[in-house]
Short mmCIF file of N, CA and C in Angstrom, two decimals:
data_model
loop_
_atom_site.label_atom_id
_atom_site.label_comp_id
_atom_site.label_asym_id
_atom_site.label_seq_id
_atom_site.Cartn_x
_atom_site.Cartn_y
_atom_site.Cartn_z
N UNK A 243 41.82 40.84 23.75
CA UNK A 243 42.30 40.84 25.11
C UNK A 243 42.80 42.25 25.45
N UNK A 244 43.28 42.41 26.64
CA UNK A 244 43.78 43.72 27.00
C UNK A 244 42.66 44.62 27.48
N UNK A 245 42.59 45.83 26.95
CA UNK A 245 41.62 46.79 27.46
C UNK A 245 40.25 46.67 26.81
N UNK A 246 40.07 45.79 25.86
CA UNK A 246 38.78 45.67 25.18
C UNK A 246 38.10 44.36 25.57
N UNK A 247 36.83 44.45 25.95
CA UNK A 247 36.05 43.24 26.21
C UNK A 247 35.67 42.62 24.89
N UNK A 248 35.60 41.31 24.85
CA UNK A 248 35.17 40.58 23.66
C UNK A 248 34.01 39.69 24.06
N UNK A 249 32.85 39.91 23.44
CA UNK A 249 31.70 39.06 23.70
C UNK A 249 31.81 37.85 22.78
N UNK A 250 31.84 36.65 23.35
CA UNK A 250 32.08 35.42 22.61
C UNK A 250 30.77 34.76 22.18
N UNK A 251 30.88 33.71 21.39
CA UNK A 251 29.71 32.96 20.92
C UNK A 251 29.10 32.11 22.02
N UNK A 252 29.86 31.77 23.05
CA UNK A 252 29.37 30.89 24.11
C UNK A 252 28.33 31.57 24.99
N UNK A 253 27.34 30.79 25.40
CA UNK A 253 26.39 31.24 26.42
C UNK A 253 27.03 30.94 27.77
N UNK A 254 26.95 31.87 28.71
CA UNK A 254 27.57 31.70 30.01
C UNK A 254 26.78 30.73 30.87
N UNK A 255 27.49 29.79 31.48
CA UNK A 255 26.93 28.89 32.49
C UNK A 255 27.96 28.80 33.61
N UNK A 256 27.53 28.56 34.85
CA UNK A 256 28.47 28.59 35.98
C UNK A 256 29.26 27.29 36.16
N UNK A 257 29.86 26.76 35.12
CA UNK A 257 30.68 25.56 35.27
C UNK A 257 30.92 24.90 33.93
N UNK A 258 31.62 23.77 33.97
CA UNK A 258 31.99 23.07 32.74
C UNK A 258 31.15 21.82 32.50
N UNK A 259 30.22 21.50 33.40
CA UNK A 259 29.39 20.32 33.24
C UNK A 259 28.55 20.45 31.97
N UNK A 260 28.60 19.44 31.12
CA UNK A 260 27.83 19.46 29.88
C UNK A 260 28.47 20.26 28.75
N UNK A 261 29.72 20.68 28.91
CA UNK A 261 30.40 21.44 27.86
C UNK A 261 30.65 20.54 26.65
N UNK A 262 30.53 21.08 25.43
CA UNK A 262 30.81 20.27 24.25
C UNK A 262 32.26 19.76 24.26
N UNK A 263 32.44 18.48 23.97
CA UNK A 263 33.77 17.86 24.02
C UNK A 263 34.66 18.33 22.88
N UNK A 264 34.08 18.83 21.79
CA UNK A 264 34.88 19.23 20.63
C UNK A 264 35.15 20.74 20.60
N UNK A 265 34.97 21.42 21.71
CA UNK A 265 35.28 22.85 21.86
C UNK A 265 34.35 23.77 21.08
N UNK A 266 33.21 23.25 20.63
CA UNK A 266 32.22 24.14 20.01
C UNK A 266 31.66 25.07 21.08
N UNK A 267 31.16 26.25 20.69
CA UNK A 267 30.56 27.13 21.70
C UNK A 267 29.24 26.57 22.20
N UNK A 268 28.93 26.86 23.45
CA UNK A 268 27.61 26.52 23.98
C UNK A 268 26.62 27.51 23.38
N UNK A 269 25.52 27.02 22.89
CA UNK A 269 24.53 27.89 22.27
C UNK A 269 23.27 27.92 23.11
N UNK A 270 22.40 28.86 22.82
CA UNK A 270 21.13 28.98 23.53
C UNK A 270 20.87 30.41 23.95
N UNK A 271 19.84 30.57 24.74
CA UNK A 271 19.48 31.89 25.26
C UNK A 271 20.28 32.17 26.52
N UNK A 272 20.48 33.42 26.80
CA UNK A 272 21.19 33.80 28.01
C UNK A 272 22.33 34.74 27.73
N UNK A 273 22.99 35.19 28.78
CA UNK A 273 24.12 36.12 28.61
C UNK A 273 25.30 35.43 27.95
N UNK A 274 26.07 36.20 27.21
CA UNK A 274 27.24 35.67 26.50
C UNK A 274 28.49 35.73 27.38
N UNK A 275 29.43 34.86 27.07
CA UNK A 275 30.73 34.84 27.74
C UNK A 275 31.52 36.06 27.29
N UNK A 276 32.28 36.63 28.20
CA UNK A 276 33.10 37.81 27.90
C UNK A 276 34.54 37.49 28.24
N UNK A 277 35.46 37.85 27.33
CA UNK A 277 36.90 37.70 27.59
C UNK A 277 37.54 39.07 27.53
N UNK A 278 38.65 39.21 28.22
CA UNK A 278 39.42 40.45 28.16
C UNK A 278 38.82 41.54 29.02
N UNK A 279 39.24 42.77 28.74
CA UNK A 279 38.70 43.92 29.45
C UNK A 279 39.29 44.14 30.82
N UNK A 280 40.42 43.54 31.11
CA UNK A 280 41.00 43.64 32.44
C UNK A 280 41.33 45.08 32.82
N UNK A 281 41.57 45.94 31.86
CA UNK A 281 41.89 47.33 32.18
C UNK A 281 40.68 48.07 32.72
N UNK A 282 39.47 47.49 32.58
CA UNK A 282 38.27 48.12 33.12
C UNK A 282 38.12 47.87 34.61
N UNK A 283 38.92 46.99 35.19
CA UNK A 283 38.77 46.62 36.58
C UNK A 283 39.74 47.40 37.46
N UNK A 284 39.31 47.67 38.67
CA UNK A 284 40.19 48.26 39.67
C UNK A 284 40.91 47.12 40.39
N UNK A 285 42.10 47.36 40.92
CA UNK A 285 42.86 46.28 41.57
C UNK A 285 42.10 45.56 42.68
N UNK A 286 41.24 46.25 43.42
CA UNK A 286 40.54 45.63 44.53
C UNK A 286 39.34 44.80 44.07
N UNK A 287 38.98 44.87 42.79
CA UNK A 287 37.84 44.09 42.31
C UNK A 287 38.23 42.69 41.86
N UNK A 288 39.48 42.44 41.57
CA UNK A 288 39.87 41.14 41.08
C UNK A 288 39.47 40.96 39.63
N UNK A 289 39.57 39.75 39.11
CA UNK A 289 39.25 39.49 37.70
C UNK A 289 38.20 38.41 37.55
N UNK A 290 37.22 38.38 38.43
CA UNK A 290 36.21 37.33 38.37
C UNK A 290 35.41 37.40 37.09
N UNK A 291 35.09 36.23 36.54
CA UNK A 291 34.37 36.16 35.27
C UNK A 291 33.00 36.81 35.35
N UNK A 292 32.32 36.69 36.49
CA UNK A 292 30.98 37.27 36.60
C UNK A 292 31.03 38.78 36.50
N UNK A 293 32.11 39.37 36.98
CA UNK A 293 32.24 40.82 36.90
C UNK A 293 32.44 41.26 35.45
N UNK A 294 33.25 40.52 34.69
CA UNK A 294 33.43 40.84 33.28
C UNK A 294 32.12 40.68 32.52
N UNK A 295 31.36 39.65 32.85
CA UNK A 295 30.07 39.44 32.20
C UNK A 295 29.13 40.60 32.51
N UNK A 296 29.10 41.03 33.74
CA UNK A 296 28.26 42.16 34.13
C UNK A 296 28.68 43.44 33.41
N UNK A 297 29.98 43.67 33.30
CA UNK A 297 30.46 44.86 32.59
C UNK A 297 30.01 44.86 31.14
N UNK A 298 30.12 43.71 30.47
CA UNK A 298 29.73 43.64 29.06
C UNK A 298 28.23 43.83 28.91
N UNK A 299 27.45 43.25 29.81
CA UNK A 299 26.00 43.35 29.71
C UNK A 299 25.53 44.79 29.88
N UNK A 300 26.21 45.55 30.71
CA UNK A 300 25.78 46.93 30.94
C UNK A 300 26.43 47.92 29.99
N UNK A 301 27.61 47.59 29.48
CA UNK A 301 28.33 48.55 28.64
C UNK A 301 27.86 48.55 27.20
N UNK A 302 27.51 47.40 26.65
CA UNK A 302 27.27 47.30 25.22
C UNK A 302 25.80 47.38 24.83
N UNK A 303 24.92 47.47 25.80
CA UNK A 303 23.50 47.50 25.47
C UNK A 303 23.09 48.80 24.78
N UNK A 304 23.67 49.93 25.16
CA UNK A 304 23.23 51.22 24.63
C UNK A 304 24.34 51.98 23.90
N UNK A 305 25.37 51.31 23.51
CA UNK A 305 26.48 52.01 22.87
C UNK A 305 26.37 51.95 21.35
N UNK A 306 26.97 52.90 20.70
CA UNK A 306 27.01 52.94 19.24
C UNK A 306 28.41 52.67 18.73
N UNK A 307 29.28 52.17 19.58
CA UNK A 307 30.67 51.93 19.22
C UNK A 307 30.83 50.52 18.65
N UNK A 308 31.48 50.41 17.51
CA UNK A 308 31.75 49.12 16.89
C UNK A 308 33.24 49.01 16.61
N UNK A 309 33.81 47.88 16.95
CA UNK A 309 35.23 47.65 16.69
C UNK A 309 35.38 46.49 15.72
N UNK A 310 36.45 46.51 14.96
CA UNK A 310 36.75 45.45 14.02
C UNK A 310 38.08 44.84 14.41
N UNK A 311 38.12 43.53 14.47
CA UNK A 311 39.36 42.83 14.78
C UNK A 311 39.70 41.92 13.60
N UNK A 312 40.70 42.28 12.80
CA UNK A 312 41.07 41.42 11.67
C UNK A 312 41.59 40.07 12.15
N UNK A 313 41.23 39.03 11.44
CA UNK A 313 41.66 37.67 11.78
C UNK A 313 42.19 37.00 10.53
N UNK A 314 43.31 36.32 10.63
CA UNK A 314 43.88 35.59 9.50
C UNK A 314 44.44 34.26 9.99
N UNK A 315 44.36 33.25 9.15
CA UNK A 315 44.94 31.95 9.48
C UNK A 315 46.46 32.04 9.40
N UNK A 316 47.12 31.34 10.30
CA UNK A 316 48.58 31.28 10.28
C UNK A 316 49.02 30.15 9.37
N UNK A 317 50.16 30.32 8.68
CA UNK A 317 50.65 29.22 7.85
C UNK A 317 51.09 28.05 8.74
N UNK A 318 51.04 26.83 8.23
CA UNK A 318 51.45 25.68 9.04
C UNK A 318 52.93 25.75 9.39
N UNK A 319 53.27 25.21 10.55
CA UNK A 319 54.67 25.16 10.97
C UNK A 319 55.40 24.08 10.20
N UNK A 320 56.65 24.35 9.88
CA UNK A 320 57.47 23.34 9.18
C UNK A 320 58.30 22.56 10.16
#
């Protein structure tokens, strides 16, 4: 989140109809869902999802930049 866009496993569709009930990602061909990247937007553009998707589709096609995000499981709450 924040200033970095994250391309997710989900395929983008314009709604929630037919979404998996168990929160699995939607798979298939097509553009991927993008989260974050709000710092790339100007205030007058808003934060519409289609704009973030367009930014990711145009920004990451020809770039040589790779980022790593460490992930770890949290211990259970007591």
